[in-house]
Amino acid sequence: MEILWFLIATGLLAAVIGPYVMRRRGGIRQVAPGSPDAADPAAYGFVLQEELDIRLPGPDQDLLDVLDVVQHTQDWRAAAQLLAGTGKDGEVRWQRVQAFAGAASLELQRRPGVGGAWLRAWRSDAPKDAGGAAVHAEFLVQQAWRSSAAGTDDFRIILEEARTVCGEAALLAPGDPVPYITELAVARGLAYPPERFDQLWAKVIDRAPAHMGAHLAALHYWCEKWHGSREEADHFATTAAARAPRGSLLAALPLFAVYEHLPEVNLVQGFYQSAVVGKAVEGALFAVHAARPDDPMLAHVRHLLILFLVRQERWAEAMNQLVQVDGHVGALPWTLEGDPAQVYAVYRALAVAGYEANGGNPATLPR
């Protein structure tokens, strides 16, 4: 057990620890590289760490194809066409808006003054295009959080511009919840008072009452580190879970509330076996089992479950989640790290080692 907390606390490279973990009397210890007893994630068909896709939580081939076209040609029209054909009544549009905005933001970060030119051209050439306005608003939000410290003048200026563009996007696409969901992040950064936040939230749920992505964005506002408390975040999450229609992933929201209030460094071994964590994990597992296989938010829940199931030493259950999402790591908790693929690979290696330490092998893992 000690090595688990040591690895988590220090964030060792998965490429370093992967070959060293092995099974021994139901526990996990380090062994020499190349040992025949070393646990090997590749034996389970898992993707190499350097090939993990950090852009998305799960597959969306249409989006990836369009992203490749846009970034290679710097022509925005394929992106506009994809968003125009994406319905407003689900989670996919929100995820695609985030992905396009994130791609432009990362381009600009890597090539200041030049990167993301296709988004600027999109807004200039088609100022009335609803998709372009939605992506622009999300781009500004991501730029604020990525390039400026919260509370600084630059941060506020960018978010105030984002709020204006959110309004433009909402006017261009009546009934679309995405501009209002994007403004939830603006509300958090600009410290909307609760009354104003509630008014914004009402606009969201009027359009998409069971939108998981919207609830995750709102949950951040109510967390202790922003404008609420543990109690308020828990109340928001448990209320949404209780009201969730059958098959909705909102039943997993309490697990996200628990995650948002984890201590910075937690070395208390019993914490992850506590009733609060256990109940939240079981709720998330129930949500995963009841959800549609094609629910676009399913991968988000599975990724967070991997972290908690590994820390609870529920190796087989962690492996069951891993085989469903492996290959894509663009989701919490990995995206909060400097190298999402590295951190994901650490947890994956630990799950494989724990699974084999308790008698598992590739042949016994259901797929």
CSV table of C-alpha atoms in Angstrom, one decimal:
chain,number,residue,atom,x,y,z
A,1,MET,CA,0.0,0.0,0.0
A,2,GLU,CA,2.9,2.4,0.8
A,3,ILE,CA,4.1,2.5,-2.7
A,4,LEU,CA,0.7,3.6,-3.9
A,5,TRP,CA,0.7,6.8,-1.8
A,6,PHE,CA,4.4,7.4,-2.6
A,7,LEU,CA,3.7,7.3,-6.3
A,8,ILE,CA,0.7,9.5,-6.1
A,9,ALA,CA,2.4,12.0,-3.8
A,10,THR,CA,5.5,12.3,-6.0
A,11,GLY,CA,3.9,11.9,-9.5
A,12,LEU,CA,6.6,9.5,-10.8
A,13,LEU,CA,6.7,9.0,-14.5
A,14,ALA,CA,4.6,6.1,-15.7
A,15,ALA,CA,7.3,5.1,-18.1
A,16,VAL,CA,9.6,4.7,-15.1
A,17,ILE,CA,7.3,2.8,-12.7
A,18,GLY,CA,5.4,0.7,-15.3
A,19,PRO,CA,8.1,-1.9,-15.8
A,20,TYR,CA,8.8,-2.2,-12.1
A,21,VAL,CA,5.5,-3.2,-10.6
A,22,MET,CA,4.8,-6.8,-10.0
A,23,ARG,CA,2.6,-9.2,-8.0
A,24,ARG,CA,3.7,-10.7,-4.8
A,25,ARG,CA,1.5,-12.2,-2.1
A,26,GLY,CA,-1.4,-9.9,-3.0
A,27,GLY,CA,0.6,-6.7,-2.7
A,28,ILE,CA,2.6,-4.5,-5.0
A,29,ARG,CA,6.4,-4.0,-5.0
A,30,GLN,CA,9.1,-2.8,-7.4
A,31,VAL,CA,11.2,-5.3,-9.4
A,32,ALA,CA,14.0,-5.0,-11.9
A,33,PRO,CA,13.2,-3.9,-15.5
A,34,GLY,CA,12.5,-6.9,-17.8
A,35,SER,CA,11.5,-9.2,-15.0
A,36,PRO,CA,9.1,-11.9,-16.2
A,37,ASP,CA,6.9,-11.1,-13.2
A,38,ALA,CA,6.6,-7.4,-14.1
A,39,ALA,CA,3.0,-6.2,-14.8
A,40,ASP,CA,2.8,-5.0,-18.4
A,41,PRO,CA,-0.1,-2.7,-19.4
A,42,ALA,CA,0.7,-3.5,-23.1
A,43,ALA,CA,-0.4,-7.0,-22.5
A,44,TYR,CA,-4.0,-5.7,-22.1
A,45,GLY,CA,-3.9,-3.9,-25.4
A,46,PHE,CA,-3.5,-0.5,-23.8
A,47,VAL,CA,-2.2,2.4,-25.9
A,48,LEU,CA,1.4,3.5,-25.4
A,49,GLN,CA,1.7,6.6,-23.2
A,50,GLU,CA,3.2,8.7,-26.0
A,51,GLU,CA,0.2,7.8,-28.2
A,52,LEU,CA,-2.6,8.8,-25.8
A,53,ASP,CA,-4.8,11.5,-27.1
A,54,ILE,CA,-5.1,14.4,-24.6
A,55,ARG,CA,-7.6,16.4,-26.7
A,56,LEU,CA,-10.8,14.5,-25.9
A,57,PRO,CA,-12.1,12.3,-23.1
A,58,GLY,CA,-13.4,9.8,-25.6
A,59,PRO,CA,-13.6,9.2,-29.4
A,60,ASP,CA,-15.3,11.7,-31.7
A,61,GLN,CA,-13.9,10.8,-35.1
A,62,ASP,CA,-15.9,13.5,-36.9
A,63,LEU,CA,-14.5,16.1,-34.7
A,64,LEU,CA,-10.9,14.8,-34.9
A,65,ASP,CA,-11.2,14.7,-38.7
A,66,VAL,CA,-12.4,18.3,-38.9
A,67,LEU,CA,-9.8,19.5,-36.4
A,68,ASP,CA,-7.1,18.0,-38.6
A,69,VAL,CA,-8.5,19.7,-41.7
A,70,VAL,CA,-8.8,23.1,-40.0
A,71,GLN,CA,-5.4,23.0,-38.4
A,72,HIS,CA,-3.7,21.9,-41.6
A,73,THR,CA,-5.5,24.3,-43.9
A,74,GLN,CA,-6.3,27.1,-41.5
A,75,ASP,CA,-9.7,27.1,-43.1
A,76,TRP,CA,-12.6,27.5,-40.6
A,77,ARG,CA,-15.4,26.4,-42.9
A,78,ALA,CA,-15.2,22.7,-42.0
A,79,ALA,CA,-15.6,23.6,-38.3
A,80,ALA,CA,-18.6,25.8,-39.0
A,81,GLN,CA,-20.2,23.1,-41.1
A,82,LEU,CA,-19.7,20.5,-38.3
A,83,LEU,CA,-21.2,22.7,-35.6
A,84,ALA,CA,-24.1,23.7,-37.8
A,85,GLY,CA,-25.0,20.0,-38.1
A,86,THR,CA,-24.6,19.3,-34.4
A,87,GLY,CA,-27.8,19.4,-32.4
A,88,LYS,CA,-28.4,22.0,-29.6
A,89,ASP,CA,-30.2,19.5,-27.3
A,90,GLY,CA,-27.3,17.4,-26.2
A,91,GLU,CA,-23.8,17.4,-24.8
A,92,VAL,CA,-22.0,16.9,-28.1
A,93,ARG,CA,-22.2,20.5,-29.2
A,94,TRP,CA,-20.8,21.8,-26.0
A,95,GLN,CA,-17.8,19.4,-26.2
A,96,ARG,CA,-17.1,20.3,-29.8
A,97,VAL,CA,-17.2,24.0,-29.0
A,98,GLN,CA,-14.7,23.4,-26.2
A,99,ALA,CA,-12.5,21.3,-28.4
A,100,PHE,CA,-12.3,23.9,-31.2
A,101,ALA,CA,-11.7,26.7,-28.7
A,102,GLY,CA,-9.0,24.6,-26.9
A,103,ALA,CA,-7.3,23.9,-30.2
A,104,ALA,CA,-7.1,27.6,-31.1
A,105,SER,CA,-5.9,28.5,-27.6
A,106,LEU,CA,-3.1,26.0,-27.6
A,107,GLU,CA,-2.1,27.1,-31.1
A,108,LEU,CA,-1.8,30.6,-29.9
A,109,GLN,CA,0.2,29.6,-26.9
A,110,ARG,CA,2.6,27.7,-29.0
A,111,ARG,CA,2.9,30.4,-31.7
A,112,PRO,CA,2.1,33.7,-30.1
A,113,GLY,CA,0.5,36.2,-32.5
A,114,VAL,CA,0.1,33.6,-35.3
A,115,GLY,CA,-1.6,30.5,-33.8
A,116,GLY,CA,-5.3,30.2,-34.1
A,117,ALA,CA,-5.6,32.5,-37.1
A,118,TRP,CA,-8.4,30.3,-38.5
A,119,LEU,CA,-10.7,31.3,-35.5
A,120,ARG,CA,-9.9,35.0,-36.1
A,121,ALA,CA,-10.7,34.6,-39.8
A,122,TRP,CA,-14.0,32.7,-38.9
A,123,ARG,CA,-15.2,35.6,-36.8
A,124,SER,CA,-14.1,38.2,-39.3
A,125,ASP,CA,-15.5,36.4,-42.4
A,126,ALA,CA,-18.8,35.2,-40.8
A,127,PRO,CA,-19.6,37.4,-37.8
A,128,LYS,CA,-23.2,36.1,-37.7
A,129,ASP,CA,-22.3,32.5,-37.6
A,130,ALA,CA,-23.5,31.1,-34.3
A,131,GLY,CA,-20.9,28.4,-34.1
A,132,GLY,CA,-18.1,30.8,-34.6
A,133,ALA,CA,-19.4,33.1,-31.8
A,134,ALA,CA,-19.8,30.2,-29.4
A,135,VAL,CA,-16.2,29.0,-30.1
A,136,HIS,CA,-14.9,32.5,-29.8
A,137,ALA,CA,-16.5,33.0,-26.4
A,138,GLU,CA,-15.1,29.7,-25.1
A,139,PHE,CA,-11.7,30.5,-26.5
A,140,LEU,CA,-11.6,33.8,-24.5
A,141,VAL,CA,-12.6,31.9,-21.3
A,142,GLN,CA,-9.8,29.4,-21.9
A,143,GLN,CA,-7.4,32.2,-22.6
A,144,ALA,CA,-8.2,33.9,-19.4
A,145,TRP,CA,-7.7,30.9,-17.3
A,146,ARG,CA,-4.6,29.8,-19.2
A,147,SER,CA,-2.7,33.0,-19.6
A,148,SER,CA,-3.6,35.2,-16.6
A,149,ALA,CA,-3.8,34.8,-12.9
A,150,ALA,CA,-7.3,34.9,-11.5
A,151,GLY,CA,-8.3,38.3,-10.1
A,152,THR,CA,-5.7,40.3,-12.2
A,153,ASP,CA,-6.8,43.1,-14.5
A,154,ASP,CA,-5.9,41.1,-17.6
A,155,PHE,CA,-7.9,38.2,-16.3
A,156,ARG,CA,-11.0,40.4,-15.8
A,157,ILE,CA,-10.6,42.2,-19.1
A,158,ILE,CA,-10.5,38.9,-21.0
A,159,LEU,CA,-13.5,37.5,-19.1
A,160,GLU,CA,-15.5,40.7,-19.6
A,161,GLU,CA,-14.9,40.4,-23.4
A,162,ALA,CA,-15.9,36.7,-23.1
A,163,ARG,CA,-19.2,37.7,-21.4
A,164,THR,CA,-20.0,40.1,-24.3
A,165,VAL,CA,-19.3,37.4,-26.9
A,166,CYS,CA,-21.5,34.9,-24.9
A,167,GLY,CA,-24.3,37.4,-25.3
A,168,GLU,CA,-23.7,37.7,-29.0
A,169,ALA,CA,-23.6,33.9,-29.4
A,170,ALA,CA,-26.9,33.5,-27.4
A,171,LEU,CA,-28.7,36.0,-29.7
A,172,LEU,CA,-27.4,34.1,-32.8
A,173,ALA,CA,-28.6,30.7,-31.6
A,174,PRO,CA,-31.9,31.0,-29.6
A,175,GLY,CA,-32.5,27.9,-27.6
A,176,ASP,CA,-28.8,26.8,-27.5
A,177,PRO,CA,-27.6,26.4,-23.9
A,178,VAL,CA,-23.9,26.5,-24.9
A,179,PRO,CA,-23.3,30.3,-24.7
A,180,TYR,CA,-24.9,30.3,-21.2
A,181,ILE,CA,-22.9,27.3,-20.1
A,182,THR,CA,-19.7,29.1,-21.2
A,183,GLU,CA,-20.8,32.1,-19.2
A,184,LEU,CA,-20.9,29.9,-16.1
A,185,ALA,CA,-17.1,30.0,-16.2
A,186,VAL,CA,-17.2,33.7,-16.7
A,187,ALA,CA,-19.5,34.0,-13.6
A,188,ARG,CA,-17.0,32.0,-11.5
A,189,GLY,CA,-14.0,34.1,-12.6
A,190,LEU,CA,-15.8,37.5,-12.2
A,191,ALA,CA,-17.4,36.5,-8.9
A,192,TYR,CA,-21.0,36.9,-9.8
A,193,PRO,CA,-23.1,37.3,-6.6
A,194,PRO,CA,-25.3,34.2,-6.0
A,195,GLU,CA,-28.5,36.0,-7.1
A,196,ARG,CA,-26.9,36.8,-10.5
A,197,PHE,CA,-25.5,33.3,-10.8
A,198,ASP,CA,-28.9,31.8,-10.1
A,199,GLN,CA,-30.4,34.0,-12.9
A,200,LEU,CA,-27.8,32.7,-15.3
A,201,TRP,CA,-28.3,29.1,-14.1
A,202,ALA,CA,-32.1,29.4,-14.7
A,203,LYS,CA,-31.4,30.2,-18.4
A,204,VAL,CA,-29.3,27.1,-18.7
A,205,ILE,CA,-31.7,24.7,-17.1
A,206,ASP,CA,-34.6,26.2,-19.1
A,207,ARG,CA,-32.8,25.0,-22.2
A,208,ALA,CA,-31.1,21.9,-21.0
A,209,PRO,CA,-32.3,20.7,-17.6
A,210,ALA,CA,-30.3,17.5,-17.5
A,211,HIS,CA,-27.1,18.8,-19.2
A,212,MET,CA,-24.2,17.1,-17.4
A,213,GLY,CA,-21.5,19.5,-18.7
A,214,ALA,CA,-23.6,22.5,-17.5
A,215,HIS,CA,-23.9,20.9,-14.0
A,216,LEU,CA,-20.2,20.4,-13.8
A,217,ALA,CA,-19.5,24.0,-14.8
A,218,ALA,CA,-22.0,25.2,-12.1
A,219,LEU,CA,-20.5,22.9,-9.5
A,220,HIS,CA,-17.2,24.8,-9.7
A,221,TYR,CA,-18.9,28.0,-8.7
A,222,TRP,CA,-20.4,26.4,-5.6
A,223,CYS,CA,-17.1,24.8,-4.4
A,224,GLU,CA,-15.2,26.0,-1.4
A,225,LYS,CA,-12.3,27.3,-3.4
A,226,TRP,CA,-14.5,29.7,-5.3
A,227,HIS,CA,-17.8,31.2,-4.1
A,228,GLY,CA,-19.5,28.5,-2.1
A,229,SER,CA,-18.6,25.8,0.5
A,230,ARG,CA,-18.3,22.0,0.8
A,231,GLU,CA,-21.9,22.0,2.0
A,232,GLU,CA,-23.2,24.1,-0.8
A,233,ALA,CA,-21.4,22.1,-3.5
A,234,ASP,CA,-22.6,18.8,-1.9
A,235,HIS,CA,-26.2,20.1,-1.8
A,236,PHE,CA,-26.1,21.2,-5.4
A,237,ALA,CA,-24.6,17.8,-6.5
A,238,THR,CA,-26.9,15.6,-4.4
A,239,THR,CA,-30.0,17.6,-5.4
A,240,ALA,CA,-29.2,17.2,-9.1
A,241,ALA,CA,-28.5,13.5,-8.6
A,242,ALA,CA,-31.8,13.0,-6.8
A,243,ARG,CA,-33.8,14.7,-9.5
A,244,ALA,CA,-31.9,13.1,-12.4
A,245,PRO,CA,-34.0,11.1,-14.9
A,246,ARG,CA,-33.2,7.4,-15.2
A,247,GLY,CA,-30.2,6.9,-17.4
A,248,SER,CA,-28.8,10.3,-16.6
A,249,LEU,CA,-25.2,10.7,-15.6
A,250,LEU,CA,-26.2,13.4,-13.1
A,251,ALA,CA,-26.2,10.5,-10.6
A,252,ALA,CA,-22.4,10.7,-10.7
A,253,LEU,CA,-22.3,14.4,-9.8
A,254,PRO,CA,-21.6,13.9,-6.1
A,255,LEU,CA,-18.3,12.1,-7.0
A,256,PHE,CA,-17.2,15.3,-8.8
A,257,ALA,CA,-18.1,17.3,-5.7
A,258,VAL,CA,-16.0,15.0,-3.6
A,259,TYR,CA,-13.1,15.3,-6.0
A,260,GLU,CA,-13.3,19.1,-6.0
A,261,HIS,CA,-12.8,19.1,-2.2
A,262,LEU,CA,-10.0,16.6,-1.9
A,263,PRO,CA,-7.2,17.8,0.3
A,264,GLU,CA,-4.0,18.9,-1.5
A,265,VAL,CA,-2.0,16.0,0.0
A,266,ASN,CA,-4.0,13.2,1.5
A,267,LEU,CA,-2.0,10.5,3.2
A,268,VAL,CA,-4.8,9.1,5.4
A,269,GLN,CA,-5.3,5.6,4.1
A,270,GLY,CA,-8.8,5.3,5.3
A,271,PHE,CA,-10.1,8.4,3.5
A,272,TYR,CA,-10.9,6.6,0.3
A,273,GLN,CA,-12.7,3.9,2.2
A,274,SER,CA,-14.9,6.5,4.0
A,275,ALA,CA,-18.7,6.4,3.7
A,276,VAL,CA,-18.8,9.7,1.9
A,277,VAL,CA,-16.4,8.6,-0.8
A,278,GLY,CA,-17.9,5.1,-1.0
A,279,LYS,CA,-21.4,6.4,-1.5
A,280,ALA,CA,-20.3,8.8,-4.2
A,281,VAL,CA,-18.4,6.1,-6.0
A,282,GLU,CA,-21.3,3.7,-5.9
A,283,GLY,CA,-23.6,6.5,-7.3
A,284,ALA,CA,-21.2,7.1,-10.2
A,285,LEU,CA,-20.9,3.3,-10.9
A,286,PHE,CA,-24.7,3.1,-10.9
A,287,ALA,CA,-24.9,6.1,-13.3
A,288,VAL,CA,-22.3,4.5,-15.7
A,289,HIS,CA,-24.2,1.2,-15.7
A,290,ALA,CA,-27.6,2.9,-16.4
A,291,ALA,CA,-26.3,5.4,-19.0
A,292,ARG,CA,-26.6,5.0,-22.8
A,293,PRO,CA,-23.4,3.5,-24.2
A,294,ASP,CA,-23.2,6.5,-26.6
A,295,ASP,CA,-23.7,9.1,-23.9
A,296,PRO,CA,-20.9,11.7,-24.7
A,297,MET,CA,-20.4,12.4,-21.0
A,298,LEU,CA,-19.8,8.7,-20.1
A,299,ALA,CA,-16.1,8.9,-20.6
A,300,HIS,CA,-15.8,11.9,-18.2
A,301,VAL,CA,-17.4,9.8,-15.4
A,302,ARG,CA,-15.3,6.7,-16.2
A,303,HIS,CA,-12.0,8.7,-16.0
A,304,LEU,CA,-12.8,10.1,-12.6
A,305,LEU,CA,-13.9,6.7,-11.4
A,306,ILE,CA,-10.5,5.3,-12.4
A,307,LEU,CA,-8.8,7.6,-9.9
A,308,PHE,CA,-11.1,6.7,-7.0
A,309,LEU,CA,-11.2,3.0,-7.8
A,310,VAL,CA,-7.4,2.8,-7.9
A,311,ARG,CA,-7.1,4.7,-4.6
A,312,GLN,CA,-9.7,2.3,-3.1
A,313,GLU,CA,-7.7,-0.6,-4.4
A,314,ARG,CA,-10.7,-1.9,-6.3
A,315,TRP,CA,-8.4,-3.1,-9.1
A,316,ALA,CA,-10.8,-5.2,-11.2
A,317,GLU,CA,-13.4,-2.4,-11.3
A,318,ALA,CA,-10.7,0.1,-12.2
A,319,MET,CA,-9.6,-2.2,-15.0
A,320,ASN,CA,-13.2,-2.4,-16.2
A,321,GLN,CA,-13.3,1.3,-16.6
A,322,LEU,CA,-9.8,1.5,-18.2
A,323,VAL,CA,-10.7,-0.8,-21.1
A,324,GLN,CA,-13.6,1.5,-21.9
A,325,VAL,CA,-11.7,4.8,-22.2
A,326,ASP,CA,-8.1,3.9,-22.9
A,327,GLY,CA,-6.6,5.9,-25.7
A,328,HIS,CA,-8.1,9.2,-24.8
A,329,VAL,CA,-7.2,11.2,-21.6
A,330,GLY,CA,-8.7,14.7,-22.2
A,331,ALA,CA,-10.8,14.7,-19.0
A,332,LEU,CA,-10.6,15.2,-15.3
A,333,PRO,CA,-8.6,14.4,-13.3
A,334,TRP,CA,-5.7,14.1,-15.8
A,335,THR,CA,-6.2,17.5,-17.6
A,336,LEU,CA,-5.4,19.4,-14.4
A,337,GLU,CA,-1.8,18.1,-14.6
A,338,GLY,CA,1.1,19.3,-16.7
A,339,ASP,CA,1.3,16.0,-18.5
A,340,PRO,CA,-2.1,14.3,-18.6
A,341,ALA,CA,-0.9,11.2,-20.4
A,342,GLN,CA,1.8,10.7,-17.8
A,343,VAL,CA,-0.5,10.9,-14.8
A,344,TYR,CA,-3.1,8.7,-16.4
A,345,ALA,CA,-0.4,6.1,-17.3
A,346,VAL,CA,0.7,6.0,-13.6
A,347,TYR,CA,-2.8,5.1,-12.5
A,348,ARG,CA,-3.2,2.6,-15.3
A,349,ALA,CA,0.1,0.9,-14.3
A,350,LEU,CA,-1.1,0.7,-10.7
A,351,ALA,CA,-4.4,-0.8,-11.7
A,352,VAL,CA,-2.7,-3.4,-13.8
A,353,ALA,CA,-0.3,-4.3,-11.0
A,354,GLY,CA,-3.0,-4.5,-8.4
A,355,TYR,CA,-5.2,-6.6,-10.8
A,356,GLU,CA,-2.4,-9.1,-11.4
A,357,ALA,CA,-1.4,-9.1,-7.7
A,358,ASN,CA,-4.9,-10.5,-7.0
A,359,GLY,CA,-4.8,-13.2,-9.6
A,360,GLY,CA,-6.0,-11.3,-12.7
A,361,ASN,CA,-4.5,-11.5,-16.2
A,362,PRO,CA,-5.5,-10.4,-19.7
A,363,ALA,CA,-7.6,-13.5,-20.2
A,364,THR,CA,-9.7,-12.9,-17.2
A,365,LEU,CA,-10.5,-9.2,-18.0
A,366,PRO,CA,-14.0,-8.9,-19.6
A,367,ARG,CA,-14.3,-6.4,-22.5
